[in-house]
Coordinates of C-alpha atoms in Angstrom, one line a residue:
Chain A
M1 CA 32.6 229.8 -16.6
F2 CA 28.8 230.3 -17.3
E3 CA 29.7 233.6 -19.0
V4 CA 32.5 232.1 -21.7
D5 CA 29.8 229.2 -22.2
M6 CA 27.3 232.1 -23.2
V7 CA 29.7 234.1 -25.2
F8 CA 30.8 231.1 -27.2
A9 CA 27.2 230.2 -27.9
F10 CA 26.8 233.6 -29.1
A11 CA 29.7 233.6 -31.1
L12 CA 28.2 230.2 -32.4
F13 CA 24.8 231.8 -33.4
S14 CA 26.5 234.7 -35.1
I15 CA 28.4 232.3 -37.4
G16 CA 25.2 230.6 -38.0
L17 CA 23.3 233.7 -38.9
Y18 CA 26.2 234.7 -41.1
G19 CA 25.9 231.5 -43.1
V20 CA 22.0 231.6 -43.5
S21 CA 22.4 235.2 -44.6
S22 CA 25.5 234.9 -46.8
H23 CA 25.3 231.3 -48.4
K24 CA 22.9 230.2 -51.1
D25 CA 24.0 226.7 -51.4
F26 CA 21.7 224.4 -49.5
L27 CA 23.9 222.4 -47.6
R28 CA 25.6 225.4 -46.3
L29 CA 22.2 226.6 -45.5
F30 CA 21.7 223.4 -43.7
F31 CA 25.0 223.6 -41.8
S32 CA 24.3 226.9 -40.6
L33 CA 20.7 226.0 -39.5
E34 CA 22.1 223.4 -37.5
M35 CA 24.5 225.7 -35.8
L36 CA 21.9 228.3 -34.9
I37 CA 20.2 225.3 -33.1
N38 CA 23.0 223.9 -31.5
A39 CA 24.0 227.4 -30.2
V40 CA 20.7 227.3 -28.3
I41 CA 21.3 223.7 -27.1
L42 CA 24.5 224.9 -25.7
M43 CA 23.1 227.8 -23.8
L44 CA 20.5 225.5 -22.3
A45 CA 22.9 222.9 -21.3
S46 CA 25.5 225.2 -20.0
S47 CA 22.5 227.0 -17.8
A48 CA 21.3 223.8 -16.5
Y49 CA 24.6 223.0 -15.2
R50 CA 26.2 226.3 -14.3
L51 CA 22.8 228.0 -12.8
G52 CA 21.1 224.7 -11.8
I53 CA 17.9 225.5 -14.1
V54 CA 17.2 221.6 -14.5
E55 CA 14.1 222.7 -16.6
A56 CA 16.6 223.5 -19.5
I57 CA 17.3 219.8 -20.2
P58 CA 13.9 218.7 -21.3
L59 CA 13.8 221.9 -23.6
A60 CA 17.2 221.0 -24.9
Y61 CA 16.0 217.5 -25.9
M62 CA 12.8 218.9 -27.6
V63 CA 15.1 221.3 -29.5
M64 CA 17.4 218.3 -30.6
V65 CA 14.1 216.4 -31.6
I66 CA 12.9 219.4 -33.7
A67 CA 16.2 220.0 -35.5
T68 CA 16.3 216.4 -36.3
L69 CA 12.8 216.4 -37.8
E70 CA 13.8 219.5 -39.7
A71 CA 17.0 218.0 -41.0
A72 CA 15.4 214.7 -41.9
V73 CA 12.3 216.4 -43.8
G74 CA 14.5 219.3 -45.4
I75 CA 17.1 217.1 -47.1
L76 CA 14.5 214.9 -48.2
I77 CA 12.5 218.0 -49.8
F78 CA 15.8 219.2 -51.2
A79 CA 16.8 215.7 -52.6
A80 CA 13.3 215.6 -54.4
V81 CA 13.6 218.7 -55.8
H82 CA 17.0 218.6 -56.9
K83 CA 16.0 215.4 -59.1
F84 CA 13.7 217.7 -61.1
T85 CA 15.8 221.0 -61.2
Q86 CA 19.4 219.9 -61.0
S87 CA 20.1 223.1 -59.0
T88 CA 21.8 223.2 -55.3
I89 CA 20.4 226.7 -54.7
P90 CA 17.1 227.1 -53.6
D91 CA 16.5 230.7 -55.3
E92 CA 17.1 228.9 -58.6
M93 CA 14.8 226.1 -58.0
E94 CA 11.8 226.8 -60.1
T95 CA 9.2 224.1 -60.7
E96 CA 6.4 223.8 -63.1
V97 CA 3.3 223.2 -61.2
I98 CA 1.2 220.8 -63.0
V99 CA -2.7 220.7 -62.2
Chain B
M1 CA 40.2 223.2 -21.1
N2 CA 36.6 224.1 -21.9
I3 CA 37.8 227.4 -23.5
V4 CA 40.3 225.0 -25.7
F5 CA 36.9 222.9 -26.7
L6 CA 34.7 225.8 -27.4
T7 CA 37.4 227.3 -29.5
L8 CA 37.8 224.6 -31.4
V9 CA 34.3 224.2 -32.2
L10 CA 34.3 227.7 -33.4
V11 CA 37.0 227.0 -35.7
L12 CA 35.2 223.7 -37.0
A13 CA 32.3 225.9 -37.7
I14 CA 33.9 228.5 -39.7
T15 CA 35.6 225.9 -41.6
S16 CA 32.6 224.0 -42.5
L17 CA 31.1 227.2 -43.9
S18 CA 34.4 228.3 -45.8
A19 CA 35.5 224.8 -47.2
K20 CA 34.8 224.7 -51.2
N21 CA 35.1 220.9 -50.8
S22 CA 31.5 219.7 -49.4
I23 CA 33.3 216.6 -47.8
T24 CA 35.5 218.7 -46.0
S25 CA 32.7 220.9 -45.0
L26 CA 30.7 217.8 -43.7
I27 CA 33.6 216.4 -42.0
S28 CA 33.8 219.7 -40.3
F29 CA 30.5 219.8 -39.2
G30 CA 30.6 216.3 -38.0
L31 CA 33.7 217.2 -35.7
M32 CA 31.9 220.1 -34.3
M33 CA 29.0 218.2 -33.1
L34 CA 31.4 215.5 -31.8
L35 CA 33.3 218.1 -29.9
L36 CA 29.8 219.5 -28.8
G37 CA 28.8 216.2 -27.3
I38 CA 31.9 215.7 -25.2
Y39 CA 31.5 218.9 -24.0
Y40 CA 28.0 218.3 -22.7
I41 CA 29.3 215.4 -21.5
T42 CA 32.0 217.1 -19.4
L43 CA 29.3 219.4 -18.2
D44 CA 27.7 216.3 -16.8
E45 CA 25.0 216.2 -19.1
K46 CA 25.9 212.5 -20.1
L47 CA 22.5 211.7 -22.0
L48 CA 22.4 214.9 -24.0
G49 CA 25.9 214.4 -25.0
L50 CA 25.3 211.1 -26.1
F51 CA 22.3 211.9 -27.8
Q52 CA 24.2 214.7 -29.4
I53 CA 26.7 212.4 -30.7
F54 CA 24.4 209.7 -31.9
V55 CA 21.8 212.4 -33.6
Y56 CA 24.1 214.8 -35.2
T57 CA 27.6 212.7 -36.0
G58 CA 25.6 209.5 -36.7
G59 CA 22.4 210.5 -38.1
I60 CA 22.2 214.1 -39.7
A61 CA 25.6 213.6 -41.0
V62 CA 24.8 210.4 -42.8
L63 CA 21.7 212.1 -44.3
M64 CA 23.9 215.0 -45.3
L65 CA 26.1 212.3 -47.2
F66 CA 23.3 211.4 -49.2
G67 CA 22.5 214.6 -49.9
I68 CA 26.4 215.2 -51.0
T69 CA 25.9 212.2 -53.3
L70 CA 23.1 213.9 -55.2
I71 CA 25.0 217.5 -55.4
G72 CA 28.5 216.4 -55.8
T73 CA 31.4 217.5 -54.0
T74 CA 32.2 220.9 -54.8
F75 CA 30.2 223.8 -54.0
K76 CA 29.0 226.5 -56.7
P77 CA 30.8 229.5 -56.1
T78 CA 28.4 232.4 -55.0
K79 CA 29.2 236.0 -54.1
P80 CA 29.0 236.5 -50.4
N81 CA 27.4 239.7 -49.4
P82 CA 29.7 242.0 -47.4
W83 CA 27.2 243.5 -45.0
T84 CA 26.6 239.9 -43.4
V85 CA 29.7 239.7 -41.9
A86 CA 28.8 243.3 -40.2
I87 CA 25.5 242.0 -39.6
A88 CA 26.5 238.9 -37.7
F89 CA 29.4 240.6 -35.8
G90 CA 26.7 243.2 -34.9
F91 CA 24.3 240.6 -33.5
F92 CA 26.9 239.0 -31.5
V93 CA 27.8 242.5 -30.0
A94 CA 24.1 243.0 -29.2
L95 CA 23.5 239.6 -27.6
T96 CA 26.6 239.8 -25.6
T97 CA 25.8 243.4 -24.4
L98 CA 22.2 242.1 -23.3
F99 CA 23.4 239.1 -21.6
F100 CA 26.1 241.0 -19.5
V101 CA 23.6 243.7 -18.5
H102 CA 20.9 241.2 -17.3
K103 CA 23.5 238.7 -15.7
D104 CA 22.7 239.5 -12.3
K105 CA 19.1 238.4 -12.8
L106 CA 20.3 235.0 -13.9
H107 CA 22.3 234.5 -10.9
R108 CA 19.5 235.3 -8.8
I109 CA 17.4 232.6 -10.2
H110 CA 20.4 230.3 -9.3
Q111 CA 19.9 231.1 -5.4
D112 CA 16.2 229.9 -5.6
V113 CA 16.5 226.7 -7.5
T114 CA 16.8 223.4 -5.8
I115 CA 18.1 220.4 -7.8
Q116 CA 15.6 217.6 -8.2
D117 CA 17.0 214.4 -7.6
G118 CA 15.8 211.4 -9.6
L119 CA 14.7 213.7 -12.9
F120 CA 16.0 211.1 -15.2
A121 CA 14.1 208.4 -13.8
S122 CA 10.9 210.5 -13.6
T123 CA 11.1 211.3 -17.3
F124 CA 12.2 207.9 -18.8
G125 CA 9.0 207.5 -20.6
D126 CA 9.6 210.7 -22.3
M127 CA 12.9 210.2 -23.2
V128 CA 11.9 207.0 -24.7
I129 CA 9.3 208.5 -26.8
L130 CA 12.0 211.2 -28.0
F131 CA 14.2 208.6 -28.9
A132 CA 11.6 207.0 -31.1
L133 CA 10.5 210.1 -32.8
I134 CA 14.1 210.6 -33.7
G135 CA 14.8 207.5 -34.6
A136 CA 11.6 207.1 -36.7
S137 CA 12.3 210.5 -38.5
L138 CA 16.0 209.5 -39.4
L139 CA 14.7 206.3 -40.8
Y140 CA 11.9 207.9 -42.7
G141 CA 14.4 210.4 -44.2
T142 CA 17.0 207.6 -45.1
I143 CA 14.7 205.3 -46.8
K144 CA 12.9 208.0 -48.7
M145 CA 16.4 209.5 -49.7
I146 CA 17.4 206.1 -51.1
N147 CA 14.4 206.1 -53.0
V148 CA 15.2 209.4 -54.6
I149 CA 18.8 208.6 -55.4
K150 CA 17.8 205.0 -56.9
P151 CA 17.5 205.2 -60.5
K152 CA 14.2 203.9 -62.0
R153 CA 14.2 200.5 -63.8
R154 CA 13.7 200.7 -67.3
D155 CA 11.1 198.3 -68.5
D156 CA 11.4 199.3 -72.2
V157 CA 15.1 198.3 -72.5

């Protein structure tokens, strides 16, 4: 069953990769990034349970904390930039830097 | 049972990326994270599963809901690059091939490892710090987001 878990984790990672590379909308980019991170967490959890590699679980917690920080700060930055540019696509967000 | 769970996760992942309405997309995303959390619980990683459900379905989904209140409920149509599907599929095939080539080494690790008893009790302090970090970051993001969304009071009116 470890093989099944890993194949599904790879599939989730690939879907996330497709989302990151094809979509330009901010929220979809975020969903895709979270999918990439969750694929890694799935791999770690599966290897801890199926192979008995207990060191994977603290690593999974650490990855989850980093994902949360990234989401909280990223959405905040987006909200702040969106307020001035009125755009949801990061490529179109051009702001003037006032010195 | 596991295959049904994981297939549903993949279907919800595709739905959250392909839906035109951002609320549908967010609900699919939240359900996907919920299913992954339940799957971790079935894998006997109860704390990780609960962590997943609280953090993703609870915290990050609500933060993204704040984001949706800013941008509106429909996504702008964008032209997807046809090569990206091929690249993602190629990546999947490459990862799967690499995994099956090196699978025997992973099983060799399994024979040497002894499962430690009381791992959770020994790492309880670290877990509390992690929970505090996650809670603080989500709280900070939510409060700042409310500040950003809130319209400024006009003194001249």
